[in-house]
């Protein structure tokens, strides 16, 4: 599977987030496509864009939140390309890689940003459905500069999986992927420190999911009794 | 109160909707500000824009849905202006005048467009709240070309009221406004045909509201009994 990352960021050279993403994706079978660099005046080359869409199976829009949606360059791209893109998008996947300066927990009722990220992303979700694409759960990186080394490493693995693993991978699948990557790129092991730690992390996440489900079940039982 | 209508529409000259809006607003104290005409290359004059915001109390974004949000030109305006606009927006009103080619009823769960217009407009609603503006319920004009003369006349009055009446006007206020306009511009009476009809229309609407409220009340009573 080949992944096309369509990036919109007007000041990418000074963006730690985008630098991090670029390095993380360097060894993967992806195409890095930065709109502001390719089309400084916003006039998009339609045949080039359609060809890119044609050659990839997973399409990612990657951007920082600018007023609760993508920067203007991605909107220019949408307005010029999507109308002609149906045959190159149908049946494929659309993902969103979003960076925010505000903590993720503020995106909820009562939080500083009031609405959820899912609510703000409705237009993209609808575009996916309109083209019969499957919409991947968004990958969100918030307040990167405040994260510890170990949090960043976790995010790096998660981002690589977002770009290259099958949609909604199982836990077993994710761990297998990680082990395989370690074998192929021994350098990762070094920066991973203890690889057990990473796997424990994934298991922890699974534990939370199970606890959530158990809790919901108990609640449902409570309601019906 | 002065109203600033910020319009984004790349092909405004052939738009029946925008022609209709322009004529409807001609006799009102508004400023008609078409972004694509003022800034063909998308580079916005910041001092001009801030001055416009300063001089108006109600700000309207008026546009057709392009991929479930405004055309790129409005996004360019947002990305260049909003960061410096806080002091000129605080405490004012933000309204959205939206045109759609798809019937309004399709914007709901199970409808062709899947989500509500309110959901798609979350980014604008959040911008309003961020600047401590009050967000007006959006004014939506769908499938204008299929409307009858009488439906169009109703929409014309409703649009004029959206631009110039106080936020969430009472029924009495709306009828008084209509009678006053009739006196000032006798030409309207002619195109209104029977002015009683227009008022009956407004009363009908009030009746529906009352019925809705009564129904909700009964439901609430039903639940608590």
Coordinates of C-alpha atoms in Angstrom, one line a residue:
Chain A
X1 CA 0.0 0.0 0.0
X2 CA 1.3 3.5 -1.0
X3 CA 0.4 6.5 1.1
X4 CA 0.2 10.1 -0.2
X5 CA 0.8 12.7 2.5
X6 CA -0.7 16.0 1.3
X7 CA 0.7 18.7 3.7
X8 CA -0.5 22.2 4.1
X9 CA 1.7 24.4 6.3
X10 CA 2.7 27.9 5.4
X11 CA 5.9 28.0 7.6
X12 CA 6.9 24.3 7.4
X13 CA 10.7 25.0 7.8
X14 CA 10.2 26.3 11.4
X15 CA 7.6 23.6 12.4
X16 CA 9.0 21.0 14.8
X17 CA 5.9 18.9 14.2
X18 CA 6.4 18.7 10.5
X19 CA 10.1 18.0 10.9
X20 CA 9.3 15.2 13.2
X21 CA 6.7 13.8 10.8
X22 CA 9.1 14.0 7.9
X23 CA 11.9 12.2 9.7
X24 CA 9.5 9.5 11.0
X25 CA 8.2 8.8 7.4
X26 CA 11.6 8.8 5.7
X27 CA 12.0 5.0 5.6
X28 CA 8.4 4.3 4.6
X29 CA 6.8 3.8 1.2
X30 CA 5.1 7.2 1.2
X31 CA 5.1 10.4 -1.0
X32 CA 5.6 13.6 0.9
X33 CA 3.7 16.4 -1.0
X34 CA 3.9 19.9 0.5
X35 CA 1.4 22.2 -1.2
X36 CA 2.8 25.5 -0.3
X37 CA 6.2 24.5 -1.7
X38 CA 4.8 23.1 -5.0
X39 CA 2.2 25.8 -5.6
X40 CA 3.3 29.1 -3.9
X41 CA 0.6 31.1 -5.5
X42 CA -2.1 28.4 -4.8
X43 CA -2.7 27.5 -8.5
X44 CA -2.6 23.7 -8.5
X45 CA -1.4 21.5 -11.4
X46 CA -4.5 19.4 -11.9
X47 CA -3.0 16.5 -14.0
X48 CA -0.1 16.2 -11.5
X49 CA -2.5 16.0 -8.6
X50 CA -4.9 13.5 -10.2
X51 CA -1.9 11.3 -11.1
X52 CA -0.7 11.4 -7.5
X53 CA -4.1 10.4 -6.2
X54 CA -4.3 7.6 -8.8
X55 CA -1.0 6.2 -7.7
X56 CA -1.7 6.0 -4.0
X57 CA -4.2 4.0 -1.9
X58 CA -4.2 5.9 1.3
X59 CA -4.6 9.7 1.1
X60 CA -3.6 11.8 4.2
X61 CA -4.3 15.5 4.7
X62 CA -1.7 16.7 7.2
X63 CA -1.9 20.2 8.7
X64 CA -2.0 22.3 11.8
X65 CA -5.4 23.7 12.9
X66 CA -5.8 27.2 11.5
X67 CA -9.1 28.5 12.7
X68 CA -10.4 25.0 13.3
X69 CA -9.7 23.7 9.8
X70 CA -6.8 23.4 7.3
X71 CA -4.7 26.3 6.2
X72 CA -6.0 28.1 3.0
X73 CA -3.7 26.2 0.7
X74 CA -5.4 22.8 1.3
X75 CA -8.8 24.5 0.7
X76 CA -7.4 25.8 -2.6
X77 CA -6.3 22.3 -3.5
X78 CA -9.8 20.9 -2.5
X79 CA -11.6 23.5 -4.6
X80 CA -9.5 22.9 -7.7
X81 CA -8.9 19.1 -7.5
X82 CA -11.8 17.2 -5.8
X83 CA -14.4 17.9 -8.5
X84 CA -12.3 15.9 -11.0
X85 CA -11.0 13.3 -8.5
X86 CA -13.9 10.9 -8.0
X87 CA -12.6 8.0 -10.0
X88 CA -9.1 8.3 -8.3
X89 CA -10.5 8.3 -4.8
X90 CA -13.4 5.8 -4.8
X91 CA -12.8 2.9 -2.4
X92 CA -9.6 4.3 -1.0
X93 CA -8.8 5.7 2.5
X94 CA -8.7 9.2 3.8
X95 CA -6.8 10.1 6.9
X96 CA -6.1 13.3 8.8
X97 CA -2.9 14.1 10.6
X98 CA -3.6 17.1 12.7
X99 CA -1.4 19.2 15.0
X100 CA -2.7 21.5 17.6
X101 CA -1.1 24.0 20.0
X102 CA -3.9 23.4 22.5
X103 CA -4.1 20.2 24.6
X104 CA -6.3 17.5 23.1
X105 CA -8.5 17.4 26.2
X106 CA -9.6 21.0 25.6
X107 CA -11.6 19.8 22.5
X108 CA -14.7 18.7 24.4
X109 CA -17.9 20.2 25.7
X110 CA -16.8 22.5 28.6
X111 CA -13.2 22.5 27.4
X112 CA -11.5 25.7 26.1
X113 CA -12.1 24.8 22.5
X114 CA -15.8 23.8 23.2
X115 CA -16.2 21.2 20.5
X116 CA -14.6 17.9 19.7
X117 CA -12.0 17.5 17.0
X118 CA -14.4 15.0 15.3
X119 CA -16.9 17.8 15.1
X120 CA -14.5 20.3 13.6
X121 CA -13.4 17.6 11.0
X122 CA -17.0 16.8 9.8
X123 CA -16.3 18.5 6.4
X124 CA -13.4 16.1 5.7
X125 CA -15.3 13.1 7.0
X126 CA -18.2 13.9 4.7
X127 CA -15.8 14.3 1.7
X128 CA -14.5 10.8 2.4
X129 CA -18.0 9.4 2.5
X130 CA -19.1 11.3 -0.6
X131 CA -16.3 9.6 -2.5
X132 CA -17.0 6.2 -0.9
X133 CA -13.7 6.3 0.9
X134 CA -13.2 5.0 4.4
X135 CA -12.4 7.7 6.8
X136 CA -9.5 6.8 9.3
X137 CA -9.8 8.0 12.9
X138 CA -7.7 11.2 12.9
X139 CA -4.1 11.1 14.1
X140 CA -3.7 14.1 16.5
X141 CA -0.4 15.5 17.8
X142 CA -0.9 18.2 20.4
X143 CA 1.6 20.3 22.2
X144 CA 4.6 18.4 20.8
X145 CA 7.1 20.7 22.4
X146 CA 5.9 19.7 25.9
X147 CA 6.3 16.0 25.3
X148 CA 9.0 13.8 26.9
X149 CA 11.4 11.8 24.7
X150 CA 9.5 8.6 25.5
X151 CA 6.1 10.2 24.6
X152 CA 7.6 11.4 21.3
X153 CA 8.9 8.0 20.5
X154 CA 5.5 6.5 21.1
X155 CA 4.0 9.1 18.8
X156 CA 6.6 8.3 16.2
X157 CA 5.7 4.6 16.1
X158 CA 2.0 5.5 16.1
X159 CA 2.4 7.9 13.2
X160 CA 4.4 5.3 11.2
X161 CA 1.6 2.8 11.9
X162 CA -1.0 5.4 10.8
X163 CA 0.8 5.8 7.5
X164 CA 1.4 2.2 6.8
X165 CA -0.7 -0.3 8.7
X166 CA -4.0 -1.7 7.7
X167 CA -7.0 0.4 8.9
X168 CA -8.0 -0.3 12.5
X169 CA -5.2 -2.8 13.2
X170 CA -5.6 -5.2 16.0
X171 CA -3.2 -5.1 19.0
X172 CA -1.4 -8.3 17.8
X173 CA -1.0 -6.8 14.3
X174 CA 0.5 -3.6 15.8
X175 CA 3.0 -5.4 18.0
X176 CA 4.0 -7.7 15.1
X177 CA 4.6 -4.6 12.9
X178 CA 6.7 -3.1 15.6
X179 CA 8.9 -6.2 16.0
X180 CA 9.3 -6.5 12.3
X181 CA 10.4 -2.8 12.1
X182 CA 13.0 -3.4 14.8
X183 CA 14.5 -6.3 12.9
X184 CA 14.6 -4.3 9.6
X185 CA 16.0 -1.1 11.2
X186 CA 18.2 -2.0 14.2
X187 CA 18.8 1.8 14.7
X188 CA 15.2 2.1 16.0
X189 CA 16.0 -0.3 18.9
X190 CA 18.6 2.1 20.1
X191 CA 16.3 5.1 20.2
X192 CA 13.5 2.9 21.6
X193 CA 15.7 2.2 24.6
X194 CA 13.8 -0.7 26.0
X195 CA 11.6 -2.3 23.4
X196 CA 9.7 -4.1 26.0
X197 CA 8.6 -0.7 27.3
X198 CA 7.0 0.1 23.9
X199 CA 5.1 -3.2 23.9
X200 CA 4.0 -2.8 27.5
X201 CA 2.7 0.6 26.4
X202 CA 0.6 -1.0 23.7
X203 CA -0.7 -3.6 26.1
X204 CA -1.6 -0.9 28.6
X205 CA -3.7 0.8 25.9
X206 CA -5.5 -2.5 25.3
X207 CA -6.1 -2.8 29.0
X208 CA -7.8 0.6 29.1
X209 CA -10.0 -0.3 26.2
X210 CA -11.1 -3.5 28.0
X211 CA -11.7 -1.5 31.2
X212 CA -13.8 1.0 29.2
X213 CA -15.9 -1.8 27.7
X214 CA -16.4 -3.4 31.1
X215 CA -17.5 -0.1 32.6
X216 CA -20.0 0.5 29.7
X217 CA -21.4 -3.0 30.1
X218 CA -21.9 -2.5 33.8
X219 CA -23.6 0.9 33.1
X220 CA -25.9 -0.7 30.6
X221 CA -26.8 -3.4 33.1
X222 CA -27.5 -0.7 35.7
X223 CA -29.9 1.1 33.4
X224 CA -31.8 -2.0 32.4
X225 CA -32.2 -3.3 36.0
Chain B
X1 CA -26.4 49.1 13.4
X2 CA -24.1 48.6 10.4
X3 CA -23.6 45.2 8.7
X4 CA -20.6 44.1 6.8
X5 CA -21.3 41.3 4.3
X6 CA -18.0 39.5 3.5
X7 CA -18.8 37.4 0.4
X8 CA -16.7 34.6 -1.0
X9 CA -17.8 33.4 -4.4
X10 CA -15.4 32.7 -7.3
X11 CA -18.1 33.1 -10.0
X12 CA -20.4 35.6 -8.5
X13 CA -21.5 37.2 -11.8
X14 CA -23.3 34.0 -12.8
X15 CA -24.8 33.3 -9.4
X16 CA -28.5 33.8 -9.1
X17 CA -28.3 33.5 -5.3
X18 CA -25.8 36.3 -5.0
X19 CA -27.6 38.6 -7.4
X20 CA -30.7 38.1 -5.4
X21 CA -28.9 38.9 -2.1
X22 CA -27.3 42.0 -3.7
X23 CA -30.6 43.4 -4.9
X24 CA -32.3 42.5 -1.5
X25 CA -29.7 44.4 0.4
X26 CA -29.5 47.5 -1.8
X27 CA -31.7 49.7 0.3
X28 CA -30.2 48.7 3.6
X29 CA -27.3 50.2 5.6
X30 CA -24.8 47.5 4.7
X31 CA -21.4 47.2 3.1
X32 CA -21.1 44.6 0.3
X33 CA -17.5 43.3 0.3
X34 CA -16.7 40.7 -2.3
X35 CA -13.3 39.1 -1.6
X36 CA -12.5 37.6 -5.0
X37 CA -13.2 41.0 -6.6
X38 CA -11.0 42.9 -4.1
X39 CA -8.2 40.5 -3.9
X40 CA -8.0 38.3 -7.0
X41 CA -4.7 36.8 -5.9
X42 CA -5.9 36.2 -2.4
X43 CA -3.4 38.6 -0.8
X44 CA -5.6 40.6 1.6
X45 CA -5.0 44.3 2.6
X46 CA -4.9 44.0 6.3
X47 CA -5.4 47.6 7.3
X48 CA -8.4 47.9 5.0
X49 CA -9.9 44.8 6.5
X50 CA -9.4 45.7 10.1
X51 CA -10.9 49.1 9.4
X52 CA -14.0 47.5 7.8
X53 CA -14.4 45.3 10.9
X54 CA -14.0 48.3 13.2
X55 CA -16.8 50.2 11.4
X56 CA -19.4 47.5 11.5
X57 CA -21.3 45.8 14.3
X58 CA -22.6 42.7 12.6
X59 CA -20.2 40.7 10.5
X60 CA -21.7 38.2 7.9
X61 CA -19.8 35.5 6.0
X62 CA -21.8 34.9 2.9
X63 CA -20.9 32.0 0.6
X64 CA -21.9 28.8 -1.2
X65 CA -20.9 25.5 0.3
X66 CA -17.7 24.3 -1.4
X67 CA -16.8 20.9 0.1
X68 CA -18.8 21.7 3.3
X69 CA -17.1 25.0 4.1
X70 CA -16.4 28.4 2.5
X71 CA -14.5 28.7 -0.8
X72 CA -10.8 29.1 -0.4
X73 CA -10.8 32.9 -0.6
X74 CA -12.7 33.2 2.7
X75 CA -10.1 30.9 4.3
X76 CA -7.3 33.0 3.0
X77 CA -9.0 36.0 4.5
X78 CA -9.4 34.2 7.9
X79 CA -5.8 33.1 7.9
X80 CA -4.5 36.6 7.2
X81 CA -7.0 38.8 9.2
X82 CA -8.4 37.0 12.2
X83 CA -5.1 36.9 14.2
X84 CA -5.0 40.7 14.3
X85 CA -8.8 41.3 14.6
X86 CA -9.6 40.5 18.2
X87 CA -10.2 44.1 19.3
X88 CA -12.4 44.8 16.3
X89 CA -14.6 41.7 16.8
X90 CA -15.1 41.4 20.5
X91 CA -18.7 41.8 21.6
X92 CA -20.1 42.0 18.0
X93 CA -22.2 39.5 16.0
X94 CA -21.2 36.9 13.5
X95 CA -23.7 35.5 11.0
X96 CA -23.5 33.0 8.2
X97 CA -25.4 33.4 4.9
X98 CA -25.1 30.0 3.2
X99 CA -26.3 28.8 -0.2
X100 CA -26.5 25.1 -1.0
X101 CA -27.4 23.3 -4.2
X102 CA -28.8 20.4 -2.2
X103 CA -32.1 20.6 -0.3
X104 CA -31.8 21.6 3.4
X105 CA -33.5 18.5 4.6
X106 CA -30.6 16.4 3.2
X107 CA -28.4 17.8 5.9
X108 CA -29.4 15.4 8.7
X109 CA -28.5 11.9 10.0
X110 CA -29.7 9.6 7.3
X111 CA -30.0 12.4 4.7
X112 CA -27.8 12.6 1.6
X113 CA -25.4 14.9 3.2
X114 CA -25.3 12.9 6.5
X115 CA -24.5 15.8 8.9
X116 CA -26.4 18.9 9.9
X117 CA -25.4 22.4 8.6
X118 CA -24.8 23.3 12.2
X119 CA -22.2 20.5 12.5
X120 CA -20.4 21.6 9.3
X121 CA -20.4 25.2 10.6
X122 CA -18.7 24.4 13.9
X123 CA -15.4 26.1 12.9
X124 CA -17.2 29.4 12.4
X125 CA -19.3 29.0 15.5
X126 CA -16.1 28.4 17.5
X127 CA -14.4 31.5 15.9
X128 CA -17.4 33.6 17.1
X129 CA -17.2 32.3 20.6
X130 CA -13.4 32.7 20.7
X131 CA -13.8 36.4 20.0
X132 CA -16.7 36.7 22.4
X133 CA -19.1 37.4 19.5
X134 CA -22.6 36.2 19.5
X135 CA -23.2 33.7 16.7
X136 CA -26.4 34.2 14.8
X137 CA -28.4 31.2 13.6
X138 CA -27.3 30.7 10.0
X139 CA -29.4 32.0 7.2
X140 CA -29.6 29.2 4.6
X141 CA -30.9 29.5 1.0
X142 CA -31.2 26.1 -0.7
X143 CA -32.1 25.3 -4.3
X144 CA -33.1 28.9 -5.1
X145 CA -33.8 28.1 -8.7
X146 CA -36.7 25.7 -7.7
X147 CA -38.5 28.2 -5.5
X148 CA -41.7 29.9 -6.4
X149 CA -42.1 33.7 -6.6
X150 CA -43.8 33.8 -3.3
X151 CA -41.2 31.6 -1.6
X152 CA -38.5 33.9 -2.9
X153 CA -40.3 37.0 -1.6
X154 CA -40.5 35.4 1.8
X155 CA -36.8 34.7 1.7
X156 CA -36.1 38.3 0.6
X157 CA -37.8 39.6 3.7
X158 CA -36.1 37.1 5.9
X159 CA -32.7 38.0 4.4
X160 CA -33.3 41.7 5.0
X161 CA -34.3 41.0 8.5
X162 CA -31.2 38.8 9.0
X163 CA -29.0 41.7 8.0
X164 CA -30.7 44.5 9.9
X165 CA -33.0 43.3 12.7
X166 CA -31.8 42.8 16.3
X167 CA -30.6 39.2 17.0
X168 CA -33.5 36.7 17.6
X169 CA -36.3 39.3 17.0
X170 CA -39.7 38.6 18.5
X171 CA -42.6 38.1 16.2
X172 CA -44.1 41.5 17.1
X173 CA -40.7 43.1 16.2
X174 CA -40.5 41.3 12.9
X175 CA -44.0 42.3 11.8
X176 CA -43.4 45.9 13.0
X177 CA -40.3 46.0 10.9
X178 CA -42.1 44.7 7.8
X179 CA -44.9 47.3 8.2
X180 CA -42.3 50.1 8.5
X181 CA -40.5 48.9 5.4
X182 CA -43.8 48.9 3.5
X183 CA -44.4 52.5 4.5
X184 CA -40.9 53.6 3.5
X185 CA -40.8 51.7 0.2
X186 CA -44.2 51.4 -1.3
X187 CA -42.7 49.5 -4.2
X188 CA -42.3 46.5 -1.9
X189 CA -46.1 46.4 -1.4
X190 CA -46.6 45.9 -5.1
X191 CA -44.2 42.9 -5.2
X192 CA -45.6 41.6 -1.9
X193 CA -49.0 41.3 -3.6
X194 CA -51.1 40.9 -0.5
X195 CA -49.2 42.1 2.5
X196 CA -51.7 40.3 4.8
X197 CA -50.3 37.1 3.3
X198 CA -46.8 37.9 4.5
X199 CA -48.0 38.6 8.0
X200 CA -50.2 35.5 8.1
X201 CA -47.0 33.7 7.1
X202 CA -45.2 35.0 10.1
X203 CA -48.1 34.2 12.3
X204 CA -48.2 30.7 11.0
X205 CA -44.6 30.3 11.9
X206 CA -45.3 31.5 15.4
X207 CA -48.1 29.0 15.6
X208 CA -45.7 26.2 14.8
X209 CA -43.3 27.3 17.5
X210 CA -46.2 27.3 20.0
X211 CA -47.3 23.9 18.9
X212 CA -43.7 22.6 19.2
X213 CA -43.4 24.0 22.7
X214 CA -46.7 22.5 23.8
X215 CA -45.7 19.2 22.4
X216 CA -42.3 19.3 24.3
X217 CA -44.1 20.2 27.5
X218 CA -46.5 17.3 27.1
X219 CA -43.6 15.0 26.5
X220 CA -41.8 16.2 29.6
X221 CA -44.9 15.7 31.6
X222 CA -45.2 12.2 30.2
X223 CA -41.6 11.4 31.2
X224 CA -42.0 12.6 34.7
X225 CA -45.3 10.9 35.4

